Amino acid sequence: MSLFKLSTNRKDQSRPNGGADWLYFPLLFVLTIIVAILIYRQIATPPLSTGNSVFDLWLWYDVFGLILFGFGLLLLAWQVSFALRYKQFAPVPASQLPSLTVVIPAFNEGSQVLDTVRSIMASDYPRELLQVICVDDGSEDDTWMWINAAHDEFSGDITIIKQAFNQGKRVALMAGFTKATGEVIVTIDSDSEVLPDTLANMASPFVSDKRIGSVAGHVRVLNLNGGIIPKILEVSFTSAFDFIRAGQSVYGGVFCTPGALSAYRTTALKPLLKEWSEQTFMGKPATIGEDRALTNLVLATGHRVVYQRSAVVLTKAPTTFGSLRLMLTRWARSNVRESLVMFNYVFKDFRKPGEGANWVRLFTITQMFRMTVFEALKCVLLVALLMQPYNTLLAIVFACAFAAIIPSVVYFLRHRTSFGFLWALPYTLYWMFCLSWIPLWGILTASNSGWLTRALPEQKKSNTPIFTTLSTALAQKAEST
């Protein structure tokens, strides 16, 4: 029997089973009520208290504010305490590594897909244990030519699949999963590159702990010299992985294994694929959030989901406000859907007692709190800006400075450079003044399933050559680098 066979006999009622459409409208209702109450308070309450009663509206709001501030501090303390306890999994000897399949879905990626494949084939993972599958999801540019170039460069050691037309990343992954033979399946985005030891580090946790069903890789920015946005995202990613996911990994409750680099135990993954591939939200096929949805299914069946800090992947970050806005909008909509799915199963018997189920439940509660109270407070902030612009603006700047402390410190502790101190405050300010509206918009438009960031501009369609020979393609690739 394989070392990678894992029991999945969890109670059926702990499975998400299509998500939680029934929670979406109650969420909107609660959000609307909270927004109305807080805006009324902001408009109706005089600048000074008119009474001494503890039930006075102004005093109540002060108490509410103190409770909210206290809740935030407790949440921060909880996250810090778990992040400090995180330990990455040690790499196992090569003789213990499992067979591994890498699936790379690609759509309108161009020549970058060749660099992605090259980084994988340059891995120090034993070649006899490695299977690489690259899927072109009906690209409209020259991506298929570059996939063929990769196939020829490595003498047919990679399996290539061409979808007749674009059907979405989830379908492309399914095409790869169907042909996967490894005991562990790794998914890597076609705009990302791995380090030589990444794959071995991703596979090691599955050997060390048989309870693990999925592993999240460590995402960093590939195009760091691409402008301000990649730099602030580098700080943001470090905080999201080395702080948030590191803490969640301690209790095996990482909420999302990223599309850029994720790994799954095959015996845990295969029984979930039908439900995952047929997922809908509000009656529509779910074509976004495939990584978060698959993580939810793995968690719901009782497996642990962990973070492996040493498994680094470098991914291309957006370089313009427009592309960043579209990416974050897609993430926000997915977060709403999958948070509701999570809420639908975490209060059931989805994991054995004493294995961190209560911490997963606490995280889910905080997510629901963020999607209601915190988003409502943003609406109140707009009213406050109109009523008292100077004081409110000053408070926002101070809040951004305070919020920048954690990302900057985490980055310094991880990389021992001042980069985080230089870019954490610009990140929090940029998020507050340019991006903070996106989560609320994601709630209101959660039923939209457009991918948003992979459409090919008309100008690019007409100007991008379709290479007729491999030598021409590789020559232009060499010139561009």
Tab-separated table of C-alpha atoms in Angstrom:
chain	number	residue	atom	x	y	z
A	1	MET	CA	0.000	0.000	0.000
A	2	SER	CA	1.300	3.486	-0.855
A	3	LEU	CA	2.509	5.723	1.914
A	4	PHE	CA	0.274	8.371	0.408
A	5	LYS	CA	-3.028	6.599	0.926
A	6	LEU	CA	-5.070	8.662	3.354
A	7	SER	CA	-8.405	7.947	4.899
A	8	THR	CA	-11.201	10.264	3.849
A	9	ASN	CA	-14.063	8.752	5.818
A	10	ARG	CA	-15.588	11.967	7.097
A	11	LYS	CA	-19.278	12.441	7.609
A	12	ASP	CA	-21.066	13.495	4.442
A	13	GLN	CA	-22.723	16.453	6.141
A	14	SER	CA	-19.353	18.143	6.645
A	15	ARG	CA	-18.896	18.537	2.872
A	16	PRO	CA	-19.762	21.964	1.392
A	17	ASN	CA	-22.115	20.366	-1.169
A	18	GLY	CA	-22.425	23.262	-3.577
A	19	GLY	CA	-21.634	26.052	-1.189
A	20	ALA	CA	-23.938	28.365	0.652
A	21	ASP	CA	-26.072	30.348	-1.793
A	22	TRP	CA	-28.721	30.613	0.906
A	23	LEU	CA	-26.355	32.713	3.051
A	24	TYR	CA	-25.662	35.346	0.413
A	25	PHE	CA	-28.866	37.382	0.727
A	26	PRO	CA	-28.814	37.269	4.553
A	27	LEU	CA	-25.252	38.583	4.320
A	28	LEU	CA	-26.412	41.495	2.152
A	29	PHE	CA	-29.320	42.145	4.520
A	30	VAL	CA	-27.112	42.228	7.623
A	31	LEU	CA	-24.581	44.435	5.861
A	32	THR	CA	-27.317	46.874	4.819
A	33	ILE	CA	-28.712	47.095	8.355
A	34	ILE	CA	-25.299	47.718	9.893
A	35	VAL	CA	-24.476	50.366	7.284
A	36	ALA	CA	-27.791	52.138	7.948
A	37	ILE	CA	-27.334	52.107	11.735
A	38	LEU	CA	-23.763	53.377	11.664
A	39	ILE	CA	-24.420	56.070	9.067
A	40	TYR	CA	-27.454	57.242	11.052
A	41	ARG	CA	-25.284	57.482	14.133
A	42	GLN	CA	-22.629	59.418	12.227
A	43	ILE	CA	-25.147	61.937	10.902
A	44	ALA	CA	-27.518	62.209	13.869
A	45	THR	CA	-25.104	62.271	16.801
A	46	PRO	CA	-24.009	65.769	17.880
A	47	PRO	CA	-20.286	66.568	18.255
A	48	LEU	CA	-20.603	66.480	22.051
A	49	SER	CA	-22.584	64.122	24.259
A	50	THR	CA	-25.930	65.535	25.384
A	51	GLY	CA	-26.355	63.337	28.446
A	52	ASN	CA	-24.646	61.271	31.048
A	53	SER	CA	-26.590	58.073	30.611
A	54	VAL	CA	-24.674	55.006	29.579
A	55	PHE	CA	-27.441	54.431	27.053
A	56	ASP	CA	-26.800	57.773	25.353
A	57	LEU	CA	-26.209	57.141	21.631
A	58	TRP	CA	-22.882	59.001	21.579
A	59	LEU	CA	-21.570	57.094	24.570
A	60	TRP	CA	-22.849	53.848	23.083
A	61	TYR	CA	-20.896	54.533	19.966
A	62	ASP	CA	-17.802	55.239	22.036
A	63	VAL	CA	-18.291	51.915	23.807
A	64	PHE	CA	-18.828	50.251	20.448
A	65	GLY	CA	-15.633	51.814	19.161
A	66	LEU	CA	-13.685	50.623	22.173
A	67	ILE	CA	-15.071	47.115	21.779
A	68	LEU	CA	-14.162	47.141	18.097
A	69	PHE	CA	-10.656	48.371	18.862
A	70	GLY	CA	-10.280	45.735	21.570
A	71	PHE	CA	-11.478	43.039	19.191
A	72	GLY	CA	-8.893	44.144	16.645
A	73	LEU	CA	-6.097	43.987	19.195
A	74	LEU	CA	-7.162	40.528	20.347
A	75	LEU	CA	-7.294	39.336	16.754
A	76	LEU	CA	-3.826	40.751	16.124
A	77	ALA	CA	-2.455	39.119	19.278
A	78	TRP	CA	-3.972	35.789	18.197
A	79	GLN	CA	-2.354	36.033	14.760
A	80	VAL	CA	1.026	37.049	16.185
A	81	SER	CA	1.025	34.221	18.735
A	82	PHE	CA	0.385	31.596	16.062
A	83	ALA	CA	2.795	33.127	13.540
A	84	LEU	CA	5.577	32.954	16.146
A	85	ARG	CA	4.883	29.237	16.610
A	86	TYR	CA	5.223	28.415	12.924
A	87	LYS	CA	7.942	25.999	11.817
A	88	GLN	CA	8.471	25.012	8.219
A	89	PHE	CA	8.676	21.339	7.313
A	90	ALA	CA	12.185	19.966	6.907
A	91	PRO	CA	12.990	18.513	3.467
A	92	VAL	CA	12.931	14.732	3.370
A	93	PRO	CA	15.671	12.640	1.723
A	94	ALA	CA	15.343	12.155	-2.022
A	95	SER	CA	14.755	8.442	-1.465
A	96	GLN	CA	11.512	9.259	0.403
A	97	LEU	CA	10.070	11.708	-2.098
A	98	PRO	CA	6.779	10.669	-3.731
A	99	SER	CA	6.014	10.610	-7.423
A	100	LEU	CA	4.839	14.090	-8.364
A	101	THR	CA	2.768	15.622	-11.151
A	102	VAL	CA	2.981	19.315	-12.027
A	103	VAL	CA	-0.015	20.802	-13.844
A	104	ILE	CA	0.411	24.184	-15.574
A	105	PRO	CA	-2.773	25.786	-16.963
A	106	ALA	CA	-2.062	28.541	-19.486
A	107	PHE	CA	-4.186	31.103	-21.292
A	108	ASN	CA	-2.818	34.000	-23.366
A	109	GLU	CA	0.502	33.705	-21.544
A	110	GLY	CA	2.821	33.986	-24.532
A	111	SER	CA	6.505	33.200	-24.104
A	112	GLN	CA	6.353	33.258	-20.294
A	113	VAL	CA	4.987	29.710	-20.294
A	114	LEU	CA	8.320	28.483	-21.669
A	115	ASP	CA	10.186	30.117	-18.771
A	116	THR	CA	7.732	28.503	-16.353
A	117	VAL	CA	8.356	25.046	-17.791
A	118	ARG	CA	12.106	25.631	-17.824
A	119	SER	CA	12.100	26.511	-14.130
A	120	ILE	CA	10.253	23.271	-13.361
A	121	MET	CA	12.524	21.123	-15.499
A	122	ALA	CA	15.563	22.731	-13.823
A	123	SER	CA	14.268	21.498	-10.482
A	124	ASP	CA	16.413	19.142	-8.421
A	125	TYR	CA	13.426	16.790	-8.047
A	126	PRO	CA	14.266	13.254	-9.246
A	127	ARG	CA	13.345	13.205	-12.931
A	128	GLU	CA	12.058	9.632	-12.788
A	129	LEU	CA	9.463	10.745	-10.199
A	130	LEU	CA	8.375	13.881	-12.068
A	131	GLN	CA	5.507	14.285	-14.526
A	132	VAL	CA	4.836	17.701	-16.109
A	133	ILE	CA	1.547	18.530	-17.840
A	134	CYS	CA	0.933	21.834	-19.613
A	135	VAL	CA	-2.590	22.753	-20.705
A	136	ASP	CA	-3.389	25.510	-23.207
A	137	ASP	CA	-6.924	26.649	-22.412
A	138	GLY	CA	-7.775	27.872	-25.904
A	139	SER	CA	-5.346	30.791	-25.990
A	140	GLU	CA	-5.868	33.463	-28.638
A	141	ASP	CA	-2.194	34.409	-28.896
A	142	ASP	CA	0.990	32.382	-29.497
A	143	THR	CA	0.897	30.454	-26.198
A	144	TRP	CA	0.429	27.083	-27.914
A	145	MET	CA	3.569	27.714	-29.984
A	146	TRP	CA	5.586	28.289	-26.820
A	147	ILE	CA	4.127	25.183	-25.189
A	148	ASN	CA	5.238	23.194	-28.229
A	149	ALA	CA	8.653	24.840	-27.965
A	150	ALA	CA	8.875	23.592	-24.379
A	151	HIS	CA	7.784	20.118	-25.478
A	152	ASP	CA	10.518	20.011	-28.140
A	153	GLU	CA	13.184	21.519	-25.898
A	154	PHE	CA	12.729	18.767	-23.335
A	155	SER	CA	12.447	15.956	-25.863
A	156	GLY	CA	8.820	15.220	-25.170
A	157	ASP	CA	9.307	14.848	-21.404
A	158	ILE	CA	6.265	17.026	-20.810
A	159	THR	CA	2.667	16.205	-21.681
A	160	ILE	CA	0.884	18.969	-23.582
A	161	ILE	CA	-2.871	19.420	-23.970
A	162	LYS	CA	-4.705	21.844	-26.261
A	163	GLN	CA	-8.261	22.840	-25.367
A	164	ALA	CA	-10.414	23.595	-28.409
A	165	PHE	CA	-11.599	26.870	-26.889
A	166	ASN	CA	-11.256	28.826	-23.649
A	167	GLN	CA	-13.311	27.165	-20.904
A	168	GLY	CA	-11.711	28.641	-17.791
A	169	LYS	CA	-8.876	27.711	-15.471
A	170	ARG	CA	-10.927	25.147	-13.568
A	171	VAL	CA	-11.588	23.126	-16.730
A	172	ALA	CA	-7.930	23.407	-17.776
A	173	LEU	CA	-6.819	22.078	-14.387
A	174	MET	CA	-9.316	19.228	-14.658
A	175	ALA	CA	-7.787	18.253	-18.011
A	176	GLY	CA	-4.413	18.040	-16.303
A	177	PHE	CA	-5.714	16.253	-13.207
A	178	THR	CA	-7.268	13.572	-15.416
A	179	LYS	CA	-3.854	12.613	-16.802
A	180	ALA	CA	-1.946	12.992	-13.517
A	181	THR	CA	-0.220	9.863	-12.219
A	182	GLY	CA	1.751	11.269	-9.264
A	183	GLU	CA	1.049	10.617	-5.598
A	184	VAL	CA	1.204	14.399	-5.151
A	185	ILE	CA	-0.211	16.912	-7.647
A	186	VAL	CA	1.272	20.416	-7.816
A	187	THR	CA	-0.406	23.285	-9.668
A	188	ILE	CA	1.655	26.227	-10.891
A	189	ASP	CA	0.404	29.287	-12.743
A	190	SER	CA	1.896	29.864	-16.188
A	191	ASP	CA	3.148	33.323	-15.182
A	192	SER	CA	5.216	31.917	-12.306
A	193	GLU	CA	8.653	30.342	-11.854
A	194	VAL	CA	9.932	28.034	-9.135
A	195	LEU	CA	13.337	27.653	-7.501
A	196	PRO	CA	15.323	24.404	-7.887
A	197	ASP	CA	14.345	23.118	-4.425
A	198	THR	CA	10.702	24.260	-4.500
A	199	LEU	CA	9.115	20.999	-5.626
A	200	ALA	CA	11.002	18.885	-3.075
A	201	ASN	CA	10.034	21.306	-0.330
A	202	MET	CA	6.398	21.183	-1.452
A	203	ALA	CA	6.323	17.379	-1.366
A	204	SER	CA	8.071	16.968	2.004
A	205	PRO	CA	5.093	17.860	4.285
A	206	PHE	CA	3.045	15.021	2.759
A	207	VAL	CA	5.735	12.558	3.835
A	208	SER	CA	6.113	14.069	7.305
A	209	ASP	CA	2.420	14.210	8.230
A	210	LYS	CA	-0.170	11.834	6.773
A	211	ARG	CA	-2.997	14.112	7.920
A	212	ILE	CA	-1.998	16.796	5.409
A	213	GLY	CA	-4.182	17.036	2.315
A	214	SER	CA	-2.821	20.228	0.769
A	215	VAL	CA	0.191	22.535	0.958
A	216	ALA	CA	0.394	26.249	0.133
A	217	GLY	CA	3.585	27.521	-1.432
A	218	HIS	CA	5.350	30.790	-0.654
A	219	VAL	CA	4.466	33.394	-3.290
A	220	ARG	CA	6.851	36.266	-4.035
A	221	VAL	CA	7.018	38.806	-6.861
A	222	LEU	CA	8.941	37.949	-10.032
A	223	ASN	CA	8.862	41.350	-11.742
A	224	LEU	CA	10.010	43.399	-8.756
A	225	ASN	CA	11.500	46.044	-11.062
A	226	GLY	CA	8.190	46.549	-12.837
A	227	GLY	CA	7.243	49.708	-10.938
A	228	ILE	CA	5.642	50.725	-7.667
A	229	ILE	CA	2.794	48.207	-7.666
A	230	PRO	CA	5.000	45.071	-7.771
A	231	LYS	CA	7.044	46.500	-4.889
A	232	ILE	CA	4.074	47.118	-2.634
A	233	LEU	CA	2.665	43.703	-3.556
A	234	GLU	CA	5.950	42.078	-2.528
A	235	VAL	CA	5.431	43.512	0.959
A	236	SER	CA	1.759	42.518	0.914
A	237	PHE	CA	2.545	38.934	-0.178
A	238	THR	CA	5.164	38.551	2.557
A	239	SER	CA	2.621	39.564	5.172
A	240	ALA	CA	-0.079	37.335	3.661
A	241	PHE	CA	2.139	34.256	3.642
A	242	ASP	CA	4.805	34.648	6.326
A	243	PHE	CA	2.349	36.108	8.828
A	244	ILE	CA	-1.259	35.111	8.050
A	245	ARG	CA	-0.748	31.681	6.466
A	246	ALA	CA	2.179	30.847	8.727
A	247	GLY	CA	-0.103	31.264	11.738
A	248	GLN	CA	-2.927	29.289	10.142
A	249	SER	CA	-0.516	26.488	9.282
A	250	VAL	CA	0.079	25.797	12.980
A	251	TYR	CA	-3.450	24.429	13.340
A	252	GLY	CA	-3.626	23.087	9.780
A	253	GLY	CA	-6.201	25.626	8.674
A	254	VAL	CA	-4.648	27.626	5.823
A	255	PHE	CA	-7.723	29.101	4.172
A	256	CYS	CA	-6.389	29.287	0.620
A	257	THR	CA	-3.638	27.468	-1.237
A	258	PRO	CA	-2.631	29.949	-3.956
A	259	GLY	CA	-3.056	29.315	-7.648
A	260	ALA	CA	0.570	30.301	-8.186
A	261	LEU	CA	1.798	27.263	-6.229
A	262	SER	CA	-0.297	24.611	-4.479
A	263	ALA	CA	0.110	20.894	-3.830
A	264	TYR	CA	-2.480	18.201	-3.107
A	265	ARG	CA	-2.305	14.616	-1.930
A	266	THR	CA	-3.791	12.732	-4.858
A	267	THR	CA	-5.849	10.363	-2.725
A	268	ALA	CA	-7.391	13.379	-0.990
A	269	LEU	CA	-7.903	15.345	-4.213
A	270	LYS	CA	-9.440	12.854	-6.627
A	271	PRO	CA	-12.693	12.207	-4.655
A	272	LEU	CA	-13.345	15.968	-4.586
A	273	LEU	CA	-12.931	16.772	-8.254
A	274	LYS	CA	-16.486	16.111	-9.418
A	275	GLU	CA	-17.974	18.387	-6.767
A	276	TRP	CA	-15.295	21.013	-7.397
A	277	SER	CA	-15.695	21.006	-11.183
A	278	GLU	CA	-19.498	21.308	-10.938
A	279	GLN	CA	-19.572	24.058	-8.308
A	280	THR	CA	-22.063	26.873	-8.836
A	281	PHE	CA	-22.887	30.127	-7.102
A	282	MET	CA	-26.327	31.689	-7.335
A	283	GLY	CA	-27.197	29.310	-10.155
A	284	LYS	CA	-24.129	30.113	-12.274
A	285	PRO	CA	-21.059	27.922	-12.878
A	286	ALA	CA	-18.196	28.964	-10.606
A	287	THR	CA	-15.342	29.883	-12.942
A	288	ILE	CA	-13.269	31.892	-10.451
A	289	GLY	CA	-11.750	31.116	-7.074
A	290	GLU	CA	-10.774	27.575	-8.013
A	291	ASP	CA	-7.873	27.582	-5.538
A	292	ARG	CA	-9.945	28.736	-2.568
A	293	ALA	CA	-12.787	26.365	-3.507
A	294	LEU	CA	-10.470	23.364	-3.649
A	295	THR	CA	-8.911	24.347	-0.322
A	296	ASN	CA	-12.384	24.484	1.234
A	297	LEU	CA	-13.160	20.984	0.013
A	298	VAL	CA	-9.889	19.624	1.367
A	299	LEU	CA	-10.490	21.244	4.757
A	300	ALA	CA	-14.113	20.098	4.855
A	301	THR	CA	-13.087	16.462	4.517
A	302	GLY	CA	-10.951	16.650	7.640
A	303	HIS	CA	-7.495	17.098	6.142
A	304	ARG	CA	-4.934	19.605	7.313
A	305	VAL	CA	-3.848	22.411	4.973
A	306	VAL	CA	-0.418	23.860	5.746
A	307	TYR	CA	2.048	26.462	4.493
A	308	GLN	CA	5.597	25.601	3.420
A	309	ARG	CA	7.780	28.706	3.664
A	310	SER	CA	10.749	27.142	1.887
A	311	ALA	CA	8.722	26.325	-1.240
A	312	VAL	CA	9.152	29.602	-3.115
A	313	VAL	CA	7.453	30.587	-6.342
A	314	LEU	CA	8.036	33.895	-8.134
A	315	THR	CA	4.953	35.221	-9.898
A	316	LYS	CA	4.367	38.157	-12.205
A	317	ALA	CA	2.454	40.875	-10.370
A	318	PRO	CA	0.194	43.480	-11.980
A	319	THR	CA	2.013	46.662	-12.972
A	320	THR	CA	-0.941	49.014	-13.502
A	321	PHE	CA	-3.859	50.106	-11.376
A	322	GLY	CA	-6.294	48.651	-13.890
A	323	SER	CA	-4.841	45.157	-13.863
A	324	LEU	CA	-4.458	45.208	-10.067
A	325	ARG	CA	-8.059	46.354	-9.655
A	326	LEU	CA	-9.339	43.514	-11.823
A	327	MET	CA	-7.261	40.896	-10.006
A	328	LEU	CA	-8.366	42.092	-6.564
A	329	THR	CA	-12.004	42.261	-7.692
A	330	ARG	CA	-11.846	38.617	-8.732
A	331	TRP	CA	-10.230	37.708	-5.410
A	332	ALA	CA	-12.843	39.689	-3.477
A	333	ARG	CA	-15.753	37.928	-5.173
A	334	SER	CA	-14.132	34.568	-4.555
A	335	ASN	CA	-13.543	35.459	-0.908
A	336	VAL	CA	-17.246	36.209	-0.412
A	337	ARG	CA	-18.350	32.940	-2.009
A	338	GLU	CA	-15.870	30.710	-0.240
A	339	SER	CA	-16.270	32.425	3.123
A	340	LEU	CA	-19.970	31.564	2.915
A	341	VAL	CA	-19.075	28.001	1.908
A	342	MET	CA	-16.712	27.811	4.873
A	343	PHE	CA	-19.404	29.109	7.221
A	344	ASN	CA	-21.641	26.339	5.914
A	345	TYR	CA	-19.416	23.476	7.133
A	346	VAL	CA	-17.066	24.635	9.912
A	347	PHE	CA	-19.703	24.313	12.628
A	348	LYS	CA	-20.236	20.670	11.718
A	349	ASP	CA	-18.050	17.711	12.637
A	350	PHE	CA	-15.492	18.231	9.873
A	351	ARG	CA	-12.356	17.394	11.873
A	352	LYS	CA	-11.412	15.212	14.829
A	353	PRO	CA	-11.518	16.906	18.266
A	354	GLY	CA	-8.266	18.518	19.334
A	355	GLU	CA	-6.944	19.018	15.797
A	356	GLY	CA	-7.601	22.730	15.383
A	357	ALA	CA	-11.237	22.781	14.279
A	358	ASN	CA	-12.103	25.560	16.739
A	359	TRP	CA	-9.347	27.792	15.360
A	360	VAL	CA	-10.735	27.295	11.847
A	361	ARG	CA	-14.164	28.253	13.199
A	362	LEU	CA	-12.752	31.378	14.827
A	363	PHE	CA	-11.123	32.438	11.563
A	364	THR	CA	-14.455	31.948	9.763
A	365	ILE	CA	-16.254	34.119	12.310
A	366	THR	CA	-13.683	36.888	11.864
A	367	GLN	CA	-14.180	36.669	8.087
A	368	MET	CA	-17.925	37.174	8.475
A	369	PHE	CA	-17.256	40.059	10.859
A	370	ARG	CA	-14.959	41.681	8.311
A	371	MET	CA	-17.548	41.321	5.544
A	372	THR	CA	-20.222	43.052	7.605
A	373	VAL	CA	-18.982	45.426	10.314
A	374	PHE	CA	-15.655	46.366	8.727
A	375	GLU	CA	-17.189	46.975	5.303
A	376	ALA	CA	-19.981	49.009	6.894
A	377	LEU	CA	-17.375	51.158	8.641
A	378	LYS	CA	-15.901	52.062	5.247
A	379	CYS	CA	-19.265	53.559	4.272
A	380	VAL	CA	-19.338	55.489	7.542
A	381	LEU	CA	-15.838	56.735	6.812
A	382	LEU	CA	-17.050	58.330	3.593
A	383	VAL	CA	-19.761	60.183	5.513
A	384	ALA	CA	-17.214	61.278	8.104
A	385	LEU	CA	-14.960	62.610	5.341
A	386	LEU	CA	-17.808	64.798	4.100
A	387	MET	CA	-18.695	66.027	7.579
A	388	GLN	CA	-15.227	66.477	9.078
A	389	PRO	CA	-12.693	66.104	6.262
A	390	TYR	CA	-9.561	67.333	8.036
A	391	ASN	CA	-9.895	65.294	11.231
A	392	THR	CA	-11.024	62.193	9.367
A	393	LEU	CA	-8.206	62.419	6.840
A	394	LEU	CA	-5.678	62.820	9.629
A	395	ALA	CA	-7.112	59.785	11.421
A	396	ILE	CA	-6.893	57.733	8.218
A	397	VAL	CA	-3.220	58.594	7.721
A	398	PHE	CA	-2.410	57.644	11.326
A	399	ALA	CA	-4.343	54.399	10.916
A	400	CYS	CA	-2.392	53.585	7.753
A	401	ALA	CA	0.883	54.246	9.549
A	402	PHE	CA	-0.177	51.894	12.349
A	403	ALA	CA	-1.312	49.237	9.849
A	404	ALA	CA	2.087	49.405	8.118
A	405	ILE	CA	3.945	48.244	11.236
A	406	ILE	CA	3.163	44.532	10.922
A	407	PRO	CA	4.028	44.160	7.186
A	408	SER	CA	7.268	46.123	7.549
A	409	VAL	CA	8.406	44.195	10.628
A	410	VAL	CA	7.483	40.830	9.108
A	411	TYR	CA	9.407	41.660	5.942
A	412	PHE	CA	12.459	42.750	7.931
A	413	LEU	CA	12.438	39.639	10.105
A	414	ARG	CA	12.139	37.398	7.057
A	415	HIS	CA	14.589	39.095	4.688
A	416	ARG	CA	16.720	41.373	6.888
A	417	THR	CA	16.402	44.361	4.573
A	418	SER	CA	14.788	47.784	4.872
A	419	PHE	CA	12.612	47.112	1.802
A	420	GLY	CA	9.537	46.511	3.935
A	421	PHE	CA	9.969	49.759	5.854
A	422	LEU	CA	10.235	51.648	2.556
A	423	TRP	CA	7.129	50.160	0.936
A	424	ALA	CA	4.746	49.107	3.716
A	425	LEU	CA	3.363	52.609	4.322
A	426	PRO	CA	2.933	53.325	0.581
A	427	TYR	CA	1.090	50.005	0.385
A	428	THR	CA	-1.351	50.792	3.212
A	429	LEU	CA	-1.976	54.308	1.875
A	430	TYR	CA	-2.465	53.027	-1.670
A	431	TRP	CA	-4.830	50.355	-0.433
A	432	MET	CA	-6.866	52.803	1.655
A	433	PHE	CA	-7.279	55.533	-0.945
A	434	CYS	CA	-7.355	53.448	-4.152
A	435	LEU	CA	-8.319	49.866	-3.365
A	436	SER	CA	-10.326	49.704	-0.140
A	437	TRP	CA	-13.643	49.903	-2.010
A	438	ILE	CA	-12.977	46.607	-3.829
A	439	PRO	CA	-13.989	44.159	-1.025
A	440	LEU	CA	-17.356	45.892	-0.674
A	441	TRP	CA	-17.836	45.868	-4.435
A	442	GLY	CA	-16.916	42.185	-4.370
A	443	ILE	CA	-19.732	41.523	-1.910
A	444	LEU	CA	-22.284	43.353	-4.035
A	445	THR	CA	-21.182	41.640	-7.272
A	446	ALA	CA	-20.203	38.222	-5.895
A	447	SER	CA	-22.347	36.373	-8.442
A	448	ASN	CA	-20.227	37.667	-11.350
A	449	SER	CA	-17.763	35.033	-12.552
A	450	GLY	CA	-15.654	36.793	-15.178
A	451	TRP	CA	-11.904	36.116	-14.926
A	452	LEU	CA	-11.243	39.776	-15.906
A	453	THR	CA	-7.455	39.698	-16.244
A	454	ARG	CA	-6.817	37.312	-19.148
A	455	ALA	CA	-8.706	38.974	-22.003
A	456	LEU	CA	-6.441	39.764	-24.933
A	457	PRO	CA	-6.503	43.444	-25.973
A	458	GLU	CA	-7.429	44.089	-29.580
A	459	GLN	CA	-4.108	45.821	-30.264
A	460	LYS	CA	-2.201	42.827	-28.939
A	461	LYS	CA	-4.276	40.478	-31.072
A	462	SER	CA	-3.344	42.293	-34.250
A	463	ASN	CA	0.324	42.922	-33.420
A	464	THR	CA	1.332	39.616	-31.821
A	465	PRO	CA	2.823	37.348	-34.511
A	466	ILE	CA	1.785	33.729	-34.706
A	467	PHE	CA	5.120	31.993	-35.294
A	468	THR	CA	5.205	29.434	-38.059
A	469	THR	CA	8.491	27.815	-37.071
A	470	LEU	CA	10.115	26.982	-33.772
A	471	SER	CA	13.388	28.608	-34.776
A	472	THR	CA	11.645	31.930	-35.436
A	473	ALA	CA	9.910	31.773	-32.079
A	474	LEU	CA	13.074	31.028	-30.145
A	475	ALA	CA	15.005	33.713	-32.025
A	476	GLN	CA	12.491	36.374	-31.038
A	477	LYS	CA	12.484	35.035	-27.469
A	478	ALA	CA	16.282	35.422	-27.319
A	479	GLU	CA	16.101	38.977	-28.657
A	480	SER	CA	13.460	39.960	-26.095
A	481	THR	CA	15.649	38.786	-23.188
